[in-house]
PDB file of C-alpha atoms in Angstrom:
ATOM      1  CA  MET A   1      77.855  81.943 130.572  1.00 45.00           C
ATOM      2  CA  SER A   2      80.683  81.913 132.785  1.00 42.00           C
ATOM      3  CA  HIS A   3      81.089  79.148 135.199  1.00 41.00           C
ATOM      4  CA  THR A   4      80.403  81.402 137.848  1.00 37.00           C
ATOM      5  CA  HIS A   5      76.747  81.556 136.676  1.00 36.00           C
ATOM      6  CA  CYS A   6      76.973  77.316 135.747  1.00 36.00           C
ATOM      7  CA  TRP A   7      78.307  76.989 139.639  1.00 32.00           C
ATOM      8  CA  MET A   8      75.749  79.034 140.805  1.00 32.00           C
ATOM      9  CA  GLU A   9      72.543  77.581 139.080  1.00 33.00           C
ATOM     10  CA  ALA A  10      73.720  74.068 139.896  1.00 32.00           C
ATOM     11  CA  VAL A  11      73.962  75.558 143.437  1.00 31.00           C
ATOM     12  CA  VAL A  12      70.590  76.720 143.498  1.00 32.00           C
ATOM     13  CA  PHE A  13      69.129  73.475 141.174  1.00 34.00           C
ATOM     14  CA  ARG A  14      70.447  71.520 144.303  1.00 33.00           C
ATOM     15  CA  SER A  15      68.968  73.719 146.805  1.00 34.00           C
ATOM     16  CA  TRP A  16      65.468  73.353 144.967  1.00 36.00           C
ATOM     17  CA  GLN A  17      65.942  69.295 145.164  1.00 39.00           C
ATOM     18  CA  SER A  18      66.465  69.238 148.849  1.00 39.00           C
ATOM     19  CA  HIS A  19      64.092  67.769 151.659  1.00 41.00           C
ATOM     20  CA  GLU A  20      63.199  71.454 152.838  1.00 41.00           C
ATOM     21  CA  ALA A  21      62.085  72.904 149.262  1.00 39.00           C
ATOM     22  CA  PRO A  22      58.625  72.625 148.372  1.00 39.00           C
ATOM     23  CA  LYS A  23      56.833  70.221 146.722  1.00 45.00           C
ATOM     24  CA  THR A  24      55.980  72.574 143.607  1.00 43.00           C
ATOM     25  CA  MET A  25      58.264  75.794 142.524  1.00 37.00           C
ATOM     26  CA  PRO A  26      56.691  78.077 139.819  1.00 38.00           C
ATOM     27  CA  ASP A  27      58.540  78.231 136.691  1.00 39.00           C
ATOM     28  CA  SER A  28      60.077  81.508 136.845  1.00 34.00           C
ATOM     29  CA  ALA A  29      62.190  79.313 139.942  1.00 32.00           C
ATOM     30  CA  LEU A  30      63.604  76.633 138.279  1.00 32.00           C
ATOM     31  CA  VAL A  31      66.667  79.126 136.776  1.00 34.00           C
ATOM     32  CA  VAL A  32      68.123  81.600 138.688  1.00 33.00           C
ATOM     33  CA  ARG A  33      70.905  84.021 137.142  1.00 35.00           C
ATOM     34  CA  VAL A  34      73.389  85.190 140.361  1.00 37.00           C
ATOM     35  CA  PRO A  35      75.806  87.856 139.109  1.00 41.00           C
ATOM     36  CA  PRO A  36      79.420  86.619 139.736  1.00 44.00           C
ATOM     37  CA  ARG A  37      80.887  87.778 142.600  1.00 42.00           C
ATOM     38  CA  ASP A  38      84.397  89.520 142.608  1.00 51.00           C
ATOM     39  CA  ASP A  39      86.065  87.408 145.457  1.00 49.00           C
ATOM     40  CA  PRO A  40      85.295  83.329 145.233  1.00 45.00           C
ATOM     41  CA  PRO A  41      83.269  82.203 147.993  1.00 44.00           C
ATOM     42  CA  ALA A  42      85.050  80.104 150.367  1.00 45.00           C
ATOM     43  CA  ALA A  43      84.249  76.928 149.040  1.00 43.00           C
ATOM     44  CA  GLU A  44      85.810  77.937 145.622  1.00 41.00           C
ATOM     45  CA  ALA A  45      88.568  79.076 147.488  1.00 40.00           C
ATOM     46  CA  MET A  46      91.147  75.880 147.543  1.00 39.00           C
ATOM     47  CA  SER A  47      92.821  76.757 143.784  1.00 39.00           C
ATOM     48  CA  LEU A  48      91.808  79.042 141.218  1.00 40.00           C
ATOM     49  CA  LYS A  49      94.595  76.770 139.163  1.00 44.00           C
ATOM     50  CA  ALA A  50      92.696  73.467 139.834  1.00 40.00           C
ATOM     51  CA  ASP A  51      89.139  75.487 139.152  1.00 41.00           C
ATOM     52  CA  ARG A  52      89.822  76.569 135.687  1.00 44.00           C
ATOM     53  CA  LEU A  53      91.540  73.769 134.754  1.00 43.00           C
ATOM     54  CA  ILE A  54      88.160  71.170 135.953  1.00 46.00           C
ATOM     55  CA  ASP A  55      85.948  74.223 134.071  1.00 50.00           C
ATOM     56  CA  ALA A  56      88.159  74.466 130.984  1.00 60.00           C
ATOM     57  CA  PRO A  57      87.151  72.749 128.156  1.00 84.00           C
ATOM     58  CA  LEU A  58      90.455  69.790 127.591  1.00 92.00           C
ATOM     59  CA  CYS A  59      90.562  69.715 123.863  1.00 95.00           C
ATOM     60  CA  PRO A  60      89.726  73.467 122.813  1.00 95.00           C
ATOM     61  CA  LYS A  61      91.688  73.781 119.706  1.00 96.00           C
ATOM     62  CA  GLY A  62      89.780  69.895 118.748  1.00 95.00           C
ATOM     63  CA  LEU A  63      92.798  67.939 117.544  1.00 96.00           C
ATOM     64  CA  ILE A  64      94.796  65.196 119.116  1.00 96.00           C
ATOM     65  CA  LEU A  65      98.069  63.775 117.943  1.00 96.00           C
ATOM     66  CA  MET A  66      98.813  60.120 118.628  1.00 95.00           C
ATOM     67  CA  CYS A  67     102.502  58.275 117.921  1.00 94.00           C
ATOM     68  CA  GLY A  68     101.651  54.925 117.841  1.00 92.00           C
ATOM     69  CA  GLU A  69      99.513  52.811 115.625  1.00 90.00           C
ATOM     70  CA  MET A  70      95.617  52.026 115.134  1.00 91.00           C
ATOM     71  CA  GLY A  71      94.203  49.525 117.366  1.00 91.00           C
ATOM     72  CA  SER A  72      92.779  49.162 120.828  1.00 91.00           C
ATOM     73  CA  MET A  73      94.916  52.014 122.142  1.00 92.00           C
ATOM     74  CA  SER A  74      93.583  54.723 119.236  1.00 93.00           C
ATOM     75  CA  ARG A  75      90.032  53.408 119.598  1.00 94.00           C
ATOM     76  CA  ASP A  76      89.986  53.942 123.800  1.00 94.00           C
ATOM     77  CA  LEU A  77      91.554  57.463 122.861  1.00 95.00           C
ATOM     78  CA  SER A  78      88.922  58.250 119.918  1.00 94.00           C
ATOM     79  CA  GLU A  79      85.638  57.202 121.957  1.00 95.00           C
ATOM     80  CA  TRP A  80      87.541  59.319 124.739  1.00 95.00           C
ATOM     81  CA  ALA A  81      88.058  62.346 122.450  1.00 95.00           C
ATOM     82  CA  ASP A  82      84.473  61.752 120.432  1.00 94.00           C
ATOM     83  CA  ARG A  83      82.965  63.387 124.114  1.00 92.00           C
ATOM     84  CA  MET A  84      85.360  66.006 124.118  1.00 94.00           C
ATOM     85  CA  ARG A  85      84.464  66.853 120.529  1.00 93.00           C
ATOM     86  CA  ALA A  86      88.085  66.065 119.126  1.00 95.00           C
ATOM     87  CA  VAL A  87      89.760  64.226 116.589  1.00 95.00           C
ATOM     88  CA  VAL A  88      92.104  61.710 117.017  1.00 95.00           C
ATOM     89  CA  MET A  89      95.285  62.114 114.142  1.00 95.00           C
ATOM     90  CA  VAL A  90      97.349  58.426 114.497  1.00 94.00           C
ATOM     91  CA  VAL A  91     100.753  59.030 113.121  1.00 92.00           C
ATOM     92  CA  SER A  92     104.007  56.814 113.469  1.00 88.00           C
ATOM     93  CA  GLU A  93     107.086  58.643 114.794  1.00 84.00           C
ATOM     94  CA  LYS A  94     109.051  57.464 111.540  1.00 83.00           C
ATOM     95  CA  ARG A  95     106.500  59.809 109.560  1.00 83.00           C
ATOM     96  CA  MET A  96     106.607  62.738 112.246  1.00 87.00           C
ATOM     97  CA  THR A  97     109.904  64.880 111.944  1.00 91.00           C
ATOM     98  CA  MET A  98     110.341  67.480 114.657  1.00 94.00           C
ATOM     99  CA  ASP A  99     110.198  70.436 111.757  1.00 95.00           C
ATOM    100  CA  TRP A 100     106.367  69.489 111.304  1.00 93.00           C
ATOM    101  CA  LEU A 101     105.398  68.812 114.476  1.00 95.00           C
ATOM    102  CA  ARG A 102     107.043  72.470 114.887  1.00 96.00           C
ATOM    103  CA  GLU A 103     104.744  73.912 112.270  1.00 95.00           C
ATOM    104  CA  TYR A 104     101.352  71.707 113.924  1.00 94.00           C
ATOM    105  CA  ALA A 105     101.577  72.002 117.406  1.00 96.00           C
ATOM    106  CA  PRO A 106     100.055  75.340 117.675  1.00 96.00           C
ATOM    107  CA  ARG A 107      97.059  73.434 116.497  1.00 97.00           C
ATOM    108  CA  LEU A 108      97.098  70.306 118.701  1.00 97.00           C
ATOM    109  CA  ASP A 109      95.820  69.961 121.811  1.00 97.00           C
ATOM    110  CA  PHE A 110      98.429  67.261 123.593  1.00 97.00           C
ATOM    111  CA  ILE A 111     100.137  64.692 121.800  1.00 97.00           C
ATOM    112  CA  LEU A 112      99.988  61.191 123.108  1.00 97.00           C
ATOM    113  CA  VAL A 113     102.696  58.565 123.296  1.00 96.00           C
ATOM    114  CA  ASP A 114     102.511  54.835 123.353  1.00 95.00           C
ATOM    115  CA  SER A 115     105.548  53.657 124.694  1.00 93.00           C
ATOM    116  CA  ASP A 116     104.812  49.846 123.971  1.00 91.00           C
ATOM    117  CA  TYR A 117     104.005  51.028 119.748  1.00 93.00           C
ATOM    118  CA  LEU A 118     107.955  52.826 120.227  1.00 90.00           C
ATOM    119  CA  GLY A 119     109.776  49.674 121.547  1.00 87.00           C
ATOM    120  CA  ASP A 120     111.750  49.887 124.309  1.00 88.00           C
ATOM    121  CA  THR A 121     112.218  51.985 126.920  1.00 89.00           C
ATOM    122  CA  GLU A 122     115.422  54.281 125.776  1.00 92.00           C
ATOM    123  CA  THR A 123     113.478  54.425 122.399  1.00 92.00           C
ATOM    124  CA  THR A 124     110.747  55.954 124.405  1.00 93.00           C
ATOM    125  CA  ILE A 125     112.408  58.392 126.481  1.00 94.00           C
ATOM    126  CA  ASP A 126     114.828  59.767 123.536  1.00 95.00           C
ATOM    127  CA  PHE A 127     111.278  60.262 121.146  1.00 95.00           C
ATOM    128  CA  CYS A 128     110.130  61.844 124.025  1.00 95.00           C
ATOM    129  CA  LEU A 129     113.299  64.051 125.167  1.00 96.00           C
ATOM    130  CA  GLN A 130     112.336  65.481 121.208  1.00 96.00           C
ATOM    131  CA  VAL A 131     108.950  66.176 121.660  1.00 96.00           C
ATOM    132  CA  ARG A 132     109.940  68.179 124.786  1.00 95.00           C
ATOM    133  CA  ARG A 133     112.863  69.526 123.183  1.00 95.00           C
ATOM    134  CA  ALA A 134     111.125  71.234 119.902  1.00 96.00           C
ATOM    135  CA  VAL A 135     107.606  71.796 121.340  1.00 97.00           C
ATOM    136  CA  PRO A 136     108.097  72.387 124.898  1.00 96.00           C
ATOM    137  CA  SER A 137     104.167  74.212 125.406  1.00 96.00           C
ATOM    138  CA  LEU A 138     102.593  71.013 123.374  1.00 97.00           C
ATOM    139  CA  PRO A 139     101.513  68.758 126.974  1.00 98.00           C
ATOM    140  CA  VAL A 140     103.210  65.320 126.620  1.00 97.00           C
ATOM    141  CA  VAL A 141     100.662  62.692 127.544  1.00 97.00           C
ATOM    142  CA  LEU A 142     102.884  58.588 127.735  1.00 96.00           C
ATOM    143  CA  VAL A 143     100.917  55.546 128.054  1.00 96.00           C
ATOM    144  CA  SER A 144     103.003  52.747 128.753  1.00 94.00           C
ATOM    145  CA  SER A 145     102.105  49.225 130.447  1.00 91.00           C
ATOM    146  CA  GLU A 146     106.015  49.031 131.925  1.00 90.00           C
ATOM    147  CA  VAL A 147     104.971  51.355 135.030  1.00 89.00           C
ATOM    148  CA  ARG A 148     103.156  50.339 137.537  1.00 90.00           C
ATOM    149  CA  SER A 149      99.786  52.777 137.562  1.00 91.00           C
ATOM    150  CA  HIS A 150      99.059  56.089 136.391  1.00 93.00           C
ATOM    151  CA  ASP A 151     101.412  58.674 137.352  1.00 92.00           C
ATOM    152  CA  PHE A 152      99.952  62.598 137.255  1.00 93.00           C
ATOM    153  CA  THR A 153     102.842  64.551 139.267  1.00 89.00           C
ATOM    154  CA  CYS A 154     105.645  66.413 137.595  1.00 87.00           C
ATOM    155  CA  GLU A 155     108.125  63.490 138.120  1.00 86.00           C
ATOM    156  CA  ARG A 156     109.228  62.720 134.975  1.00 89.00           C
ATOM    157  CA  MET A 157     108.433  66.179 133.765  1.00 90.00           C
ATOM    158  CA  MET A 158     112.157  66.140 131.622  1.00 92.00           C
ATOM    159  CA  ALA A 159     109.924  63.798 128.628  1.00 94.00           C
ATOM    160  CA  CYS A 160     106.605  63.784 129.664  1.00 95.00           C
ATOM    161  CA  ASP A 161     103.621  65.794 131.690  1.00 97.00           C
ATOM    162  CA  VAL A 162     101.483  63.097 133.032  1.00 97.00           C
ATOM    163  CA  THR A 163     102.668  58.688 132.173  1.00 95.00           C
ATOM    164  CA  LEU A 164      98.985  56.820 132.189  1.00 96.00           C
ATOM    165  CA  LYS A 165      99.160  52.597 132.040  1.00 95.00           C
ATOM    166  CA  PRO A 166      96.815  51.393 129.703  1.00 93.00           C
ATOM    167  CA  PRO A 167      94.013  50.201 129.349  1.00 91.00           C
ATOM    168  CA  LEU A 168      92.642  53.954 128.350  1.00 90.00           C
ATOM    169  CA  LEU A 169      90.269  54.102 131.182  1.00 92.00           C
ATOM    170  CA  GLN A 170      87.832  57.426 130.264  1.00 93.00           C
ATOM    171  CA  THR A 171      87.999  58.896 133.966  1.00 93.00           C
ATOM    172  CA  ALA A 172      92.179  58.270 133.767  1.00 94.00           C
ATOM    173  CA  LEU A 173      92.508  59.843 130.623  1.00 96.00           C
ATOM    174  CA  THR A 174      90.219  62.896 131.686  1.00 96.00           C
ATOM    175  CA  MET A 175      92.610  63.029 135.129  1.00 96.00           C
ATOM    176  CA  GLY A 176      95.869  62.266 133.362  1.00 96.00           C
ATOM    177  CA  VAL A 177      94.782  65.369 130.243  1.00 97.00           C
ATOM    178  CA  GLN A 178      93.645  67.814 132.913  1.00 96.00           C
ATOM    179  CA  ALA A 179      97.114  67.183 134.610  1.00 96.00           C
ATOM    180  CA  ALA A 180      99.439  67.585 131.598  1.00 97.00           C
ATOM    181  CA  TYR A 181      98.084  71.478 131.332  1.00 96.00           C
ATOM    182  CA  GLN A 182      98.521  72.019 134.529  1.00 95.00           C
ATOM    183  CA  ASN A 183     102.500  70.000 134.454  1.00 96.00           C
ATOM    184  CA  ASN A 184     103.023  71.744 131.225  1.00 96.00           C
ATOM    185  CA  GLU A 185     101.924  74.784 132.924  1.00 95.00           C
ATOM    186  CA  TYR A 186     104.263  74.315 135.846  1.00 94.00           C
ATOM    187  CA  TYR A 187     107.175  73.191 133.540  1.00 93.00           C
ATOM    188  CA  ASN A 188     107.637  75.574 131.035  1.00 93.00           C
ATOM    189  CA  SER A 189     107.336  78.098 133.880  1.00 92.00           C
ATOM    190  CA  ALA A 190     110.468  76.163 135.650  1.00 89.00           C
ATOM    191  CA  LEU A 191     111.933  77.028 132.101  1.00 85.00           C
ATOM    192  CA  ALA A 192     111.371  80.805 132.473  1.00 80.00           C
TER     193      ALA A 192
END
């Protein structure tokens, strides 16, 4: 079923529940399929890119790489990944070579880098730059307790696509991963 079909069914369902609807509806009226339109309605005309990100599955490959160690952050990420039907692979930066990352990057949805695990800021930035140079198409989500708040902008795009502040809440992770995909696409288009 296309995303347009889902949207149209949701609109029909909401209007059915409004105060103007009759108290009972025939069973045949519960599901209405409307063919997709070539031009989006005015309410959908905001940003096709943003609309695509919201509707797209966040972990289509089903594999997330976390550079860090087992602990509360990996648990938070794993809980979120379960909801996305994905698996988290936790690896130390010492065991992950850039050749290995280049080989396996096509199977990964994104990499999450735990800055607190890596240590100081310089080491973290150096590692993120190595990842960025090795696999520019792999979205990089940096998590650091040193930042004031989440940053979903392209401000740090040379090193990462998004910066999150722990603890990793479900909503922040969802918004962060959505923004990371979009920011990574922007970063790669700027390279071209």
